Coordinates of C-alpha atoms in Angstrom, one line a residue:
D1 CA 86.3 19.1 -154.4
L2 CA 89.8 19.4 -155.8
D3 CA 90.5 20.2 -159.4
F4 CA 93.8 18.6 -160.4
Y5 CA 94.6 20.8 -163.4
Q6 CA 96.7 19.1 -166.0
P7 CA 97.8 21.2 -169.1
R8 CA 98.0 18.2 -171.5
G9 CA 96.3 14.9 -172.0
S10 CA 93.3 13.3 -173.5
N11 CA 91.3 14.2 -170.3
I12 CA 91.6 17.9 -171.0
A13 CA 89.0 20.1 -172.7
N14 CA 90.0 23.4 -174.2
I15 CA 88.0 26.6 -174.3
R16 CA 88.8 29.5 -176.7
A17 CA 87.3 32.6 -175.2
F18 CA 87.0 36.0 -176.9
A19 CA 86.5 39.2 -174.9
F20 CA 85.4 42.3 -176.8
L21 CA 83.7 45.7 -176.2
D22 CA 80.2 45.3 -177.7
N23 CA 79.3 48.9 -178.6
N24 CA 75.9 48.1 -180.1
R25 CA 75.1 45.6 -177.3
N26 CA 73.9 42.8 -179.6
S27 CA 76.4 40.2 -178.1
I28 CA 77.9 39.8 -181.6
F29 CA 81.4 41.0 -182.7
D30 CA 80.7 43.7 -185.4
S31 CA 82.9 46.1 -187.3
D32 CA 82.3 48.9 -184.7
D33 CA 83.3 46.6 -181.8
S34 CA 86.9 46.2 -180.4
A35 CA 88.9 43.4 -178.8
L36 CA 89.9 43.7 -175.2
D37 CA 93.5 43.1 -174.2
A38 CA 94.8 41.9 -170.8
V39 CA 91.4 40.8 -169.4
T40 CA 91.4 38.0 -166.8
V41 CA 88.7 35.4 -166.2
S42 CA 87.7 33.3 -163.2
G43 CA 86.2 29.8 -162.9
N44 CA 89.3 27.7 -162.5
H45 CA 92.3 28.4 -160.1
A46 CA 94.7 27.3 -162.9
W47 CA 93.7 30.4 -165.0
R48 CA 94.8 33.0 -162.5
E49 CA 97.9 34.1 -164.4
L50 CA 96.2 34.0 -167.9
K51 CA 95.1 37.1 -169.8
T52 CA 93.6 37.8 -173.2
N53 CA 96.0 38.8 -175.9
K54 CA 95.8 41.9 -178.1
M55 CA 93.2 40.1 -180.3
G56 CA 91.0 39.6 -177.2
N57 CA 91.6 35.8 -177.2
I58 CA 92.5 33.5 -174.3
Q59 CA 92.8 29.7 -174.3
L60 CA 91.6 27.9 -171.2
A61 CA 92.1 24.3 -170.3
T62 CA 89.8 22.4 -167.9
T63 CA 89.0 18.9 -166.7
K64 CA 85.4 19.9 -165.8
R65 CA 82.6 18.8 -168.0
E66 CA 80.5 21.9 -167.0
Q67 CA 82.9 24.8 -166.8
K68 CA 81.8 28.3 -165.5
I69 CA 83.6 31.3 -166.9
S70 CA 83.3 34.9 -165.6
I71 CA 85.1 38.0 -166.6
D72 CA 86.9 39.8 -163.8
D73 CA 85.5 43.3 -164.0
A74 CA 88.5 44.7 -162.1
S75 CA 90.7 43.7 -165.1
L76 CA 88.6 45.7 -167.6
P77 CA 90.3 48.8 -168.9
D78 CA 87.6 51.1 -167.6
P79 CA 85.6 51.1 -164.4
Y80 CA 82.4 51.8 -166.3
M81 CA 82.6 48.5 -168.2
T82 CA 81.0 45.2 -167.3
A83 CA 80.4 41.9 -168.8
I84 CA 76.9 41.3 -170.4
D85 CA 76.8 37.9 -168.9
E86 CA 77.7 37.6 -165.2
M87 CA 78.6 33.9 -165.8
V88 CA 78.9 31.7 -168.9
L89 CA 78.4 27.9 -168.6
V90 CA 80.3 25.8 -171.1
N91 CA 79.6 22.1 -171.7
T92 CA 83.0 20.6 -172.6
H93 CA 84.2 17.2 -173.8
K94 CA 87.5 15.4 -173.5
G95 CA 90.0 16.5 -176.1
G96 CA 87.6 18.9 -177.7
V97 CA 87.6 22.6 -178.2
N98 CA 84.8 25.0 -177.4
T99 CA 84.5 28.6 -178.5
V100 CA 82.8 31.2 -176.4
S101 CA 82.3 35.0 -176.7
L102 CA 82.5 37.3 -173.7
P103 CA 80.9 40.6 -174.7
V104 CA 81.5 43.6 -172.5
V105 CA 79.4 46.8 -172.4
T106 CA 79.7 50.3 -170.9
F107 CA 77.3 51.6 -168.3
N108 CA 76.6 54.8 -166.4
D109 CA 75.9 55.7 -162.8
I110 CA 73.4 58.6 -162.4
E111 CA 73.2 60.3 -159.0
G112 CA 71.6 63.4 -157.5
A113 CA 69.8 64.7 -154.5
V114 CA 66.3 66.0 -153.8
Y115 CA 65.7 68.9 -151.3
R116 CA 62.6 70.4 -149.7
V117 CA 63.1 74.2 -149.8
K118 CA 61.3 76.7 -147.7
N119 CA 62.3 80.3 -146.8
N120 CA 65.8 79.9 -148.1
N121 CA 66.4 76.8 -145.9
S122 CA 66.5 73.3 -147.3
R123 CA 66.6 69.8 -146.0
G124 CA 67.2 66.5 -147.8
A125 CA 63.8 64.9 -148.8
S126 CA 64.0 61.3 -147.7
D127 CA 61.9 58.2 -148.7
L128 CA 60.8 59.7 -152.0
K129 CA 60.2 57.4 -154.9
I130 CA 62.5 58.5 -157.8
R131 CA 62.1 56.9 -161.3
L132 CA 64.4 56.9 -164.3
I133 CA 62.5 56.7 -167.6
N134 CA 63.8 56.6 -171.2
Q135 CA 62.6 58.7 -174.2
D136 CA 59.8 56.2 -174.9
L137 CA 58.6 56.8 -171.3
E138 CA 59.6 53.3 -170.3
L139 CA 60.6 52.7 -166.7
I140 CA 64.3 51.9 -166.6
S141 CA 65.1 52.0 -162.9
E142 CA 63.5 53.1 -159.6
T143 CA 65.0 54.0 -156.3
I144 CA 64.1 55.7 -153.0
S145 CA 65.9 58.8 -151.7
E146 CA 68.0 58.4 -148.6
V147 CA 67.8 60.3 -145.4
D148 CA 69.9 63.2 -146.8
G149 CA 67.9 63.3 -150.1
F150 CA 70.6 61.4 -152.1
F151 CA 69.5 59.0 -154.8
F152 CA 71.5 56.8 -157.1
F153 CA 70.9 54.7 -160.3
T154 CA 73.6 52.2 -161.4
Q155 CA 74.3 50.0 -164.5
I156 CA 72.4 52.4 -166.8
P157 CA 73.1 51.9 -170.5
P158 CA 74.1 54.9 -172.7
G159 CA 71.2 57.0 -173.8
Q160 CA 68.8 59.9 -173.0
Y161 CA 66.7 59.8 -169.8
Q162 CA 64.4 61.8 -167.6
I163 CA 63.8 61.9 -163.9
Q164 CA 60.3 61.5 -162.4
V165 CA 59.6 62.2 -158.7
D166 CA 56.6 60.5 -157.2
P167 CA 53.6 62.5 -158.7
D168 CA 51.2 61.4 -156.0
F169 CA 53.5 62.8 -153.3
L170 CA 53.8 66.1 -155.1
T171 CA 50.1 66.5 -155.6
L172 CA 49.2 65.6 -152.0
N173 CA 51.7 68.1 -150.6
E174 CA 51.0 70.8 -153.3
L175 CA 54.7 70.8 -154.4
T176 CA 56.4 71.5 -157.6
I177 CA 60.0 70.7 -158.8
L178 CA 62.7 73.2 -159.7
N179 CA 65.9 72.3 -161.5
L180 CA 64.3 69.2 -163.1
P181 CA 66.5 68.4 -166.1
K182 CA 64.7 68.0 -169.4
I183 CA 67.2 65.4 -170.6
I184 CA 69.9 63.4 -168.8
E185 CA 72.6 62.4 -171.3
A186 CA 74.3 59.1 -170.3
P187 CA 77.4 59.0 -172.6
S188 CA 78.3 56.0 -174.7
E189 CA 81.7 55.6 -173.1
G190 CA 80.2 55.3 -169.6
D191 CA 80.6 57.7 -166.8
S192 CA 79.3 58.9 -163.4
V193 CA 76.6 61.5 -164.2
R194 CA 75.7 64.0 -161.5
I195 CA 72.6 66.1 -161.9
N196 CA 71.8 69.4 -160.2
D197 CA 69.8 69.2 -157.0
L198 CA 66.0 68.8 -157.4
L199 CA 64.2 71.4 -155.4
L200 CA 60.7 70.8 -154.0
V201 CA 58.9 74.1 -153.4
N202 CA 55.3 75.2 -152.8
Q203 CA 53.3 75.3 -156.1
A204 CA 52.8 79.0 -155.6
L205 CA 56.6 79.5 -156.2
S206 CA 57.9 79.3 -159.8
E207 CA 61.5 80.0 -159.0
F208 CA 64.0 80.0 -156.2
V209 CA 63.5 83.2 -154.2
E210 CA 66.5 85.0 -152.7
T211 CA 65.7 86.5 -149.3
A212 CA 69.2 87.4 -148.0
T213 CA 69.8 90.8 -146.6
S214 CA 72.7 93.1 -147.5
E215 CA 74.0 92.7 -143.9
Q216 CA 74.3 88.9 -144.4
K217 CA 76.2 89.4 -147.6
E218 CA 78.8 91.6 -145.9
L219 CA 79.6 89.0 -143.2
Y220 CA 82.8 86.9 -143.3
F221 CA 82.9 83.1 -143.1
V222 CA 85.6 80.5 -142.8
Q223 CA 85.0 77.7 -145.2
L224 CA 86.0 74.3 -143.8
G225 CA 85.2 72.2 -146.9
A226 CA 82.9 71.4 -149.7
F227 CA 81.2 68.0 -150.1
K228 CA 78.9 66.2 -152.5
K229 CA 77.2 64.2 -149.8
F230 CA 75.9 65.6 -146.5
R231 CA 76.9 62.4 -144.7
S232 CA 80.6 63.1 -145.4
I233 CA 80.5 66.3 -143.5
Y234 CA 80.5 64.7 -140.0
E235 CA 84.1 63.7 -140.5
V236 CA 85.0 67.4 -140.5
I237 CA 82.7 68.9 -137.9
K238 CA 83.3 66.2 -135.3
H239 CA 86.7 67.8 -134.7
L240 CA 85.4 71.3 -134.4
P241 CA 84.9 73.1 -131.1
T242 CA 81.3 73.9 -132.0
D243 CA 80.4 75.5 -128.8
E244 CA 82.8 78.4 -129.8
F245 CA 81.5 79.0 -133.3
S246 CA 78.3 79.3 -135.3
L247 CA 78.4 76.6 -137.9
K248 CA 76.4 76.7 -141.1
I249 CA 76.2 74.3 -144.1
F250 CA 75.3 76.2 -147.3
R251 CA 74.0 74.2 -150.3
N252 CA 74.9 75.2 -153.8
H253 CA 72.1 73.5 -155.7
E254 CA 73.5 74.3 -159.2
K255 CA 76.8 72.5 -158.4
A256 CA 75.1 69.9 -156.0
M257 CA 77.7 70.7 -153.3
S258 CA 77.4 71.4 -149.6
H259 CA 79.8 74.0 -148.2
V260 CA 80.6 73.9 -144.5
A261 CA 81.5 77.3 -142.9
I262 CA 81.8 79.0 -139.5
G263 CA 80.7 82.6 -139.0
G264 CA 79.5 85.0 -140.0
F265 CA 82.0 87.4 -138.5
K266 CA 81.4 91.1 -138.8
T267 CA 85.1 91.8 -139.5
I268 CA 87.8 89.9 -141.4
D269 CA 89.9 90.1 -138.2
G270 CA 87.3 87.9 -136.5
A271 CA 87.5 85.4 -139.3
E272 CA 91.3 85.3 -139.1
R273 CA 91.2 84.8 -135.3
A274 CA 88.9 81.8 -135.9
I275 CA 91.4 80.3 -138.4
K276 CA 94.2 80.6 -135.9
R277 CA 92.0 78.8 -133.3
I278 CA 91.2 75.8 -135.5
A279 CA 94.0 75.6 -138.1
H280 CA 95.9 73.0 -136.0
I281 CA 93.1 70.5 -136.4
Q282 CA 94.3 68.1 -139.1
P283 CA 91.1 67.8 -141.2
L284 CA 90.9 71.7 -141.2
E285 CA 94.3 72.5 -142.7
H286 CA 93.0 73.8 -146.0
I287 CA 90.5 76.5 -144.9
F288 CA 89.9 80.0 -146.2
I289 CA 87.8 83.1 -145.8
N290 CA 84.8 83.9 -148.0
R291 CA 82.4 86.8 -148.0
G292 CA 78.7 86.2 -147.2
E293 CA 77.8 87.3 -150.7
R294 CA 79.1 84.0 -152.0
Y295 CA 76.7 82.0 -149.9
Y296 CA 73.7 84.3 -149.7
S297 CA 73.1 84.4 -153.5
S298 CA 70.8 82.9 -156.1
G299 CA 70.9 79.1 -156.2
W300 CA 72.2 78.8 -152.6
D301 CA 70.4 78.2 -149.3
I302 CA 71.1 77.0 -145.8
E303 CA 71.0 73.3 -145.5
F304 CA 71.9 73.2 -141.8
Q305 CA 72.9 75.6 -139.0
L306 CA 74.1 75.0 -135.5
N307 CA 72.7 77.8 -133.5
D308 CA 74.7 79.6 -130.8
F309 CA 73.3 78.1 -127.6
S310 CA 75.3 80.4 -125.3
D311 CA 72.1 82.2 -124.2
Y312 CA 70.4 78.9 -123.4
L313 CA 73.5 77.8 -121.4
D314 CA 73.7 81.0 -119.4
A315 CA 70.0 81.0 -118.6
S316 CA 70.0 77.3 -117.8
H317 CA 73.0 77.5 -115.5
K318 CA 71.5 80.4 -113.5
K319 CA 68.2 78.5 -113.3
I320 CA 69.8 75.3 -112.0
K321 CA 72.0 77.1 -109.4
L322 CA 69.0 79.0 -108.0
A323 CA 66.7 76.0 -108.1
N324 CA 65.2 74.4 -105.0
P325 CA 67.3 71.3 -104.2
K326 CA 64.1 69.3 -104.0
M327 CA 63.2 70.2 -107.6
R328 CA 62.9 67.0 -109.7
L329 CA 65.0 67.0 -112.8
C330 CA 65.1 64.5 -115.7
Q331 CA 68.3 63.9 -117.7
L332 CA 67.0 63.5 -121.2
A333 CA 70.3 63.0 -123.0
S334 CA 74.0 63.9 -122.8
Y335 CA 76.2 64.7 -125.8
R336 CA 79.9 65.3 -126.3
S337 CA 79.2 67.7 -129.1
M338 CA 76.8 70.5 -129.7
T339 CA 76.3 69.2 -133.3
S340 CA 73.9 66.6 -131.9
I341 CA 71.5 69.2 -130.5
R342 CA 68.7 70.8 -132.6
Q343 CA 67.0 74.1 -132.1
V344 CA 63.6 72.6 -132.7
L345 CA 63.8 70.6 -129.5
F346 CA 63.8 73.9 -127.5
D347 CA 61.1 75.3 -129.6
N348 CA 58.8 72.3 -129.0
Q349 CA 59.8 71.7 -125.3
P350 CA 59.9 75.0 -123.3
N351 CA 60.6 73.0 -120.1
V352 CA 63.9 71.7 -121.5
D353 CA 67.2 73.2 -120.4
I354 CA 70.8 72.6 -121.5
V355 CA 73.8 72.7 -119.2
R356 CA 77.5 72.1 -119.8
R357 CA 79.1 69.6 -117.3
V358 CA 82.4 68.0 -116.6
V359 CA 82.1 64.4 -115.5
S360 CA 85.3 62.3 -114.8
G361 CA 87.3 64.8 -116.8
E362 CA 85.0 64.7 -119.8
R363 CA 82.8 67.6 -121.0
F364 CA 79.2 66.9 -121.8
Y365 CA 76.2 68.9 -122.8
T366 CA 73.2 67.6 -120.9
L367 CA 69.6 68.2 -121.7
L368 CA 67.4 68.5 -118.6
G369 CA 63.6 68.5 -118.2
V370 CA 61.7 69.7 -115.1
L371 CA 58.9 67.6 -113.7
Q372 CA 56.1 70.0 -112.9
D373 CA 53.7 67.4 -111.5
K374 CA 54.5 65.5 -108.3
S375 CA 52.9 62.3 -109.6
A376 CA 54.8 62.4 -112.9
N377 CA 57.9 60.4 -113.8
C378 CA 60.6 61.0 -116.3
A379 CA 59.9 58.1 -118.5
T380 CA 56.3 59.1 -119.3
E381 CA 56.7 62.9 -119.1
F382 CA 59.5 63.2 -121.6
Y383 CA 59.1 60.0 -123.6
G384 CA 60.3 60.4 -127.2
V385 CA 61.9 63.8 -126.7
T386 CA 65.3 62.2 -127.4
P387 CA 66.3 58.7 -128.4
E388 CA 67.6 58.0 -124.9
L389 CA 65.5 56.9 -121.9
P390 CA 65.0 59.8 -119.5
I391 CA 66.2 59.3 -115.9
E392 CA 65.7 61.3 -112.8
I393 CA 68.7 63.2 -111.5
G394 CA 69.2 65.4 -108.4
V395 CA 69.8 69.2 -108.6
E396 CA 72.8 69.0 -106.3
K397 CA 74.5 66.5 -108.6
I398 CA 74.0 68.7 -111.6
V399 CA 75.3 71.8 -109.8
A400 CA 78.4 70.0 -108.6
T401 CA 79.4 69.2 -112.1
L402 CA 78.6 72.4 -113.9
D403 CA 81.2 73.8 -116.3
E404 CA 80.5 77.5 -116.4
P405 CA 80.3 79.1 -119.8

């Protein structure tokens, strides 16, 4: 459907559009409002070079009897501005002139994270219903927390708001919320508003309890980076030789930031040697040493820690090398990085071992299960332990590929 644009002629209709910042959001240009310069619109390919003047005006020619007009949000002077109307439909007539207003308003994004805190450890609380309500207790927006506890509200008008976490969930699990802001101020000019982490704790606790020891505070850590979102951290730790270091992620709930560090080292020399070992890795160029007292203090807790599995490796390697060749093993999973392995797996599955192997020149960490019952099979005995399908593997094949710690 080609539109043969012609700038002059009796077949042409004209539209005079006016773009302005509507501060009181009434879609009418008032004394407190202001015209918007250099705004572009879409709806006709012939308009692509046209922009509003300093008075906010733009004249548009069209041959269409029903003409759609939309403001290009990317042309607005602030990323926290948007048109009130996503699209305006103008009924035109040949040789006539239509006048149309294109009001623009500011908006806010409000984001945060909710954590379940216990014994100075925390995890993002997922699938929680989070509501945003105004001062009249009216529901403005509702969302669900993501797997890392992150939640986000967008297109929120300026004003004062409150956060509400699913009260039924809190009652059922006997939890209370710390750090819940009394008022969230969404500014009139529009912005991204980040609130402090919301902490879910047992109702018996009325404040965040610090349980760190003086020994922990005297340790040295090498900080690799600080991140707003937990999901961004993988881009850093995937380059780290994690089998050589103890990795921890400390959460500063007051600043809503996750700090990735390796350690703790008992001496500063140990931390400096670690820096020399990893400083050549490109994402880890800007790293520095911190004392443990920074992380083991009020308002901080451990969001994640990669345990040192060297003891597991030593014990598993000895066990496999001494095993009866007829012993039946199940390969539960193989990983290139230790970051994929969780301590809870070993706590819940005492018959699971971990070995380090080299296969076709590649290093892997393989989880193995031992079949105790002759009639058992891998698929049923270890179903659901890892996302992968367990398969039977021979002892001799494992021993031949062991990479000694």
